mmCIF file of C-alpha atoms in Angstrom:
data_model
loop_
_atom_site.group_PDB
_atom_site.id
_atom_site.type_symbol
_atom_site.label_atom_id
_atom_site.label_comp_id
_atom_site.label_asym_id
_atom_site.label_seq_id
_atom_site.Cartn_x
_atom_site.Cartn_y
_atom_site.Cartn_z
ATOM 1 C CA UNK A 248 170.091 107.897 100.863
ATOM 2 C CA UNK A 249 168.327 110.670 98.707
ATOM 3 C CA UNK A 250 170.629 113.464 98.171
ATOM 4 C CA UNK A 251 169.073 116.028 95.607
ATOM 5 C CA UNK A 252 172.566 117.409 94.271
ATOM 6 C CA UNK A 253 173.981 113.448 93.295
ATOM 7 C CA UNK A 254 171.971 114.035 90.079
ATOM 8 C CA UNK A 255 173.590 116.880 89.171
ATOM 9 C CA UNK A 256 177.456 115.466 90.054
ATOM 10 C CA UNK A 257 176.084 112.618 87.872
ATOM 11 C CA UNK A 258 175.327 114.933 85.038
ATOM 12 C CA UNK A 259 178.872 116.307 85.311
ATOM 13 C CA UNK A 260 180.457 113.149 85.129
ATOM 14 C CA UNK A 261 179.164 112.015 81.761
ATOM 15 C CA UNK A 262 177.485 108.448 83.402
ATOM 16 C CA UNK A 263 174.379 107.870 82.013
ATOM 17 C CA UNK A 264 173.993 104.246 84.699
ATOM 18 C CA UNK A 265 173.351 105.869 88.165
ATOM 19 C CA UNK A 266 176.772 105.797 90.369
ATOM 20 C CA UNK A 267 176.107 104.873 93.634
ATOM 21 C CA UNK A 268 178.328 106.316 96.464
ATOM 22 C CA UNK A 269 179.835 103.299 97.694
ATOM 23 C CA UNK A 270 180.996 102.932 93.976
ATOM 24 C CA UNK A 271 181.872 106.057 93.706
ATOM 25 C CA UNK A 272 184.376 105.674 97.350
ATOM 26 C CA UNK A 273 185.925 102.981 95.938
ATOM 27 C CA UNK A 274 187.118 104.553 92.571
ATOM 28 C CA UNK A 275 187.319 108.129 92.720
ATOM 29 C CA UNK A 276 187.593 109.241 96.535
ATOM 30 C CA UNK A 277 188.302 112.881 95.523
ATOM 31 C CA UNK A 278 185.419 113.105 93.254
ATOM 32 C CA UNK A 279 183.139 111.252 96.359
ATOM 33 C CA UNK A 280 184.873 114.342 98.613
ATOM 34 C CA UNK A 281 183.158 116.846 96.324
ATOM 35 C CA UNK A 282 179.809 115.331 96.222
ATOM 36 C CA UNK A 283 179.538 115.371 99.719
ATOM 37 C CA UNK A 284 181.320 118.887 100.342
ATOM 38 C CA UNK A 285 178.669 120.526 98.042
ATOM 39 C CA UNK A 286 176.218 121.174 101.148
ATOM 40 C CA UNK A 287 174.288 123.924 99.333
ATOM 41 C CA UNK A 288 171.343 124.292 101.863
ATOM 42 C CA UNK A 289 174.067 124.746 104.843
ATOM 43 C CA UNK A 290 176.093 127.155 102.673
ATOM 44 C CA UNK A 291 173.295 129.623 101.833
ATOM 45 C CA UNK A 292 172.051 129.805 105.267
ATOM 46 C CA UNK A 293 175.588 129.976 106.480
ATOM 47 C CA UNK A 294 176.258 133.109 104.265
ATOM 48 C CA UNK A 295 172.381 134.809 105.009
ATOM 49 C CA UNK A 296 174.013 134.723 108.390
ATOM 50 C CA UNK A 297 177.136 136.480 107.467
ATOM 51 C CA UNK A 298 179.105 133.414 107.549
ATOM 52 C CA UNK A 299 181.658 131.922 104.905
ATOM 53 C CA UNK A 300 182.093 128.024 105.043
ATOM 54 C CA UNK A 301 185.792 128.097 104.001
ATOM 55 C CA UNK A 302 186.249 124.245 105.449
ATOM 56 C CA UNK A 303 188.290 124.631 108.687
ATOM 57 C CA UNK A 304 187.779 123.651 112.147
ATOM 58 C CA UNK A 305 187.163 127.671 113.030
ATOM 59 C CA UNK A 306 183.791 127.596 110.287
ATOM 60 C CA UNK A 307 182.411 124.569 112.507
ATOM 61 C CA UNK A 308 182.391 127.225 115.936
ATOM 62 C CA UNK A 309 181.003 129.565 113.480
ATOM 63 C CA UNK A 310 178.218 127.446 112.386
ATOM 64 C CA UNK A 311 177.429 126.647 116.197
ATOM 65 C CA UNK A 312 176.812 130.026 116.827
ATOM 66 C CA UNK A 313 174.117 130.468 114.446
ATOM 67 C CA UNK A 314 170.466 131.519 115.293
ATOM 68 C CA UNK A 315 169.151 128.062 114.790
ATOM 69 C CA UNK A 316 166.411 129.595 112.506
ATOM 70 C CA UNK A 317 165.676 126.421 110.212
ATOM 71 C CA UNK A 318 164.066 124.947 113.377
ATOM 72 C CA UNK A 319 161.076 127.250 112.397
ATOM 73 C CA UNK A 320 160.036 125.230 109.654
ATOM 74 C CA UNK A 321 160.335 121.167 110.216
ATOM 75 C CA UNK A 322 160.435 120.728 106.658
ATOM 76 C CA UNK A 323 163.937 121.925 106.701
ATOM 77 C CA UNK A 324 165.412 120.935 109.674
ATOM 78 C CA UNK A 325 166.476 117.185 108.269
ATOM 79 C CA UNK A 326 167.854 118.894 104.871
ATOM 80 C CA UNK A 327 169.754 121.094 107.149
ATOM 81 C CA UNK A 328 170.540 118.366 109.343
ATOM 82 C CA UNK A 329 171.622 116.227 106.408
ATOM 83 C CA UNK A 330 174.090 119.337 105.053
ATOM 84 C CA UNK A 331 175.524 119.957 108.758
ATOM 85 C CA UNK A 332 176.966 116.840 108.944
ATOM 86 C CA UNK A 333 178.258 116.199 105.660
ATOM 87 C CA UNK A 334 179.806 119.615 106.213
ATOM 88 C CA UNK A 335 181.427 118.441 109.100
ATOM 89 C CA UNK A 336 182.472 115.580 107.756
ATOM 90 C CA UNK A 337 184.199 117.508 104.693
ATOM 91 C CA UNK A 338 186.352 119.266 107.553
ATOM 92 C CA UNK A 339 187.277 116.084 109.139
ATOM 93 C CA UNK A 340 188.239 114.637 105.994
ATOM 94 C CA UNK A 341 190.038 117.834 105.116
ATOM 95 C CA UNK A 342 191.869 118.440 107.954
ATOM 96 C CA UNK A 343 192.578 115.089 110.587
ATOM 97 C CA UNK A 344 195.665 113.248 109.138
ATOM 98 C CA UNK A 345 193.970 109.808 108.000
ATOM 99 C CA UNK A 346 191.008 110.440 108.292
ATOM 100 C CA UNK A 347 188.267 109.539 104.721
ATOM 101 C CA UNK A 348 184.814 108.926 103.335
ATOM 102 C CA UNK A 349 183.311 105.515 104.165
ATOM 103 C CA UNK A 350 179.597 104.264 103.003
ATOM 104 C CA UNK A 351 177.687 101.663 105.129
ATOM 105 C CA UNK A 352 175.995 98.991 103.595
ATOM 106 C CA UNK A 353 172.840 101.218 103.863
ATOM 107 C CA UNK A 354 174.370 103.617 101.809
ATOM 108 C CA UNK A 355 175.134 106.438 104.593
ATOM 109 C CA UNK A 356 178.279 108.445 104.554
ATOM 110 C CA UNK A 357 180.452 107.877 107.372
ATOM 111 C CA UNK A 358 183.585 109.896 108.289
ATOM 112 C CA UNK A 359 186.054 106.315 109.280
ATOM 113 C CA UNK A 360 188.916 107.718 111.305
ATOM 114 C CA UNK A 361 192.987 106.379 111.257
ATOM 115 C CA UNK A 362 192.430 104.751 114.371
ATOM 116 C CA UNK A 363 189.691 102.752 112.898
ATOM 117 C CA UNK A 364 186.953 104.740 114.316
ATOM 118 C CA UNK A 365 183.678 105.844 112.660
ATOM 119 C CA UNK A 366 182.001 108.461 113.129
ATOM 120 C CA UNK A 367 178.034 109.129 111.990
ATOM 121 C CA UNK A 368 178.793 112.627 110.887
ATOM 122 C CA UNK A 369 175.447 112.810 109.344
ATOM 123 C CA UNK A 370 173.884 111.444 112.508
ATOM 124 C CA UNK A 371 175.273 113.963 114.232
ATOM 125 C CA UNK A 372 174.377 116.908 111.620
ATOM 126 C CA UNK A 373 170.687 116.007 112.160
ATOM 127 C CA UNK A 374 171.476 116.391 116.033
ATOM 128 C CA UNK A 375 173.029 119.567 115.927
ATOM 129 C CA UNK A 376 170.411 120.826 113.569
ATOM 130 C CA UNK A 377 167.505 119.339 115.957
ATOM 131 C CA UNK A 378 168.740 120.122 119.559
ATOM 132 C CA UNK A 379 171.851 122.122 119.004
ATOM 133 C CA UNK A 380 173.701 119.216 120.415
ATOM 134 C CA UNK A 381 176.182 117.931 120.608
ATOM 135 C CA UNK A 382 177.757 120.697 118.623
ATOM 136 C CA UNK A 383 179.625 120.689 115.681
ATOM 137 C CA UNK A 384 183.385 121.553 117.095
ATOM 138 C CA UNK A 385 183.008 119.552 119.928
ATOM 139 C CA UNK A 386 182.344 116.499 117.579
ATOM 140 C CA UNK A 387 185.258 117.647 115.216
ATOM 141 C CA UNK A 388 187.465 118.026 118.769
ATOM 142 C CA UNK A 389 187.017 114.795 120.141
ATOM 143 C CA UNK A 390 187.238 113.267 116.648
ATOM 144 C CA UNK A 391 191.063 115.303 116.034
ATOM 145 C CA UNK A 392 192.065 113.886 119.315
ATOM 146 C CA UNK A 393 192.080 110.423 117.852
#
């Protein structure tokens, strides 16, 4: 998976060998947490919209209600995509008891519940940001319930 920001969390970390994320889940969870919370696309529209992205289940119902605006240029609708559902799965991580990063074989981040469940949060980002469904909250809902 090409995610434009990895270089620069490599930078910070020193490496000079590229990390890969599945690596990077295995020994330093927290640090694989920030890489993935960084959504900066997401953030900047959020807050040209008036919204802040402060992590909680209450920012996803925000970020639903948003004037789905990046669907005017298809360029940016899979970046968006791409940054919706890492942000949700930041929130899931953040806030369901259990709940933590997982990377498939095919290097996509996966939100992998308690229960043993896993959940394409990035899947579901490039939904949202496509059709406006299924939205955000109700994926974070039915994934809480769990």
């Amino acid at each position: 998976m090409n995610i434009p920001f990895l270089d620069n969390w490599r930078k910070r970390q020193g490496g000079t060998r590229a990390v890969t994320l599945a690596e990077t889940a295995a020994t330093d969870p927290a640090g694989l947490a920030e890489v993935l919370a960084e959504c900066e696309l997401l953030r900047v529209r959020a807050e040209s919209g008036g919204l802040e992205l402060d992590d909680t289940p209450g920012s996803l119902t925000a970020l639903d209600q948003l004037p789905p605006r990046w669907r005017d240029d298809p360029e940016e609708v899979p970046w968006m995509g791409n940054d919706a559902g890492l942000y949700l799965g930041t929130v899931l991580v953040r806030t369901v008891p259990g709940a933590r990063w997982d990377i498939w074989p095919s290097g996509q981040p996966v939100v992998l519940l308690a229960s043993g469940r896993e959940i394409d949060v990035v899947g579901a980002g490039l939904d949202w940001a496509v059709y406006g469904s299924p939205e955000l909250s109700q994926v974070y809902a039915e994934a809480a319930e769990e």
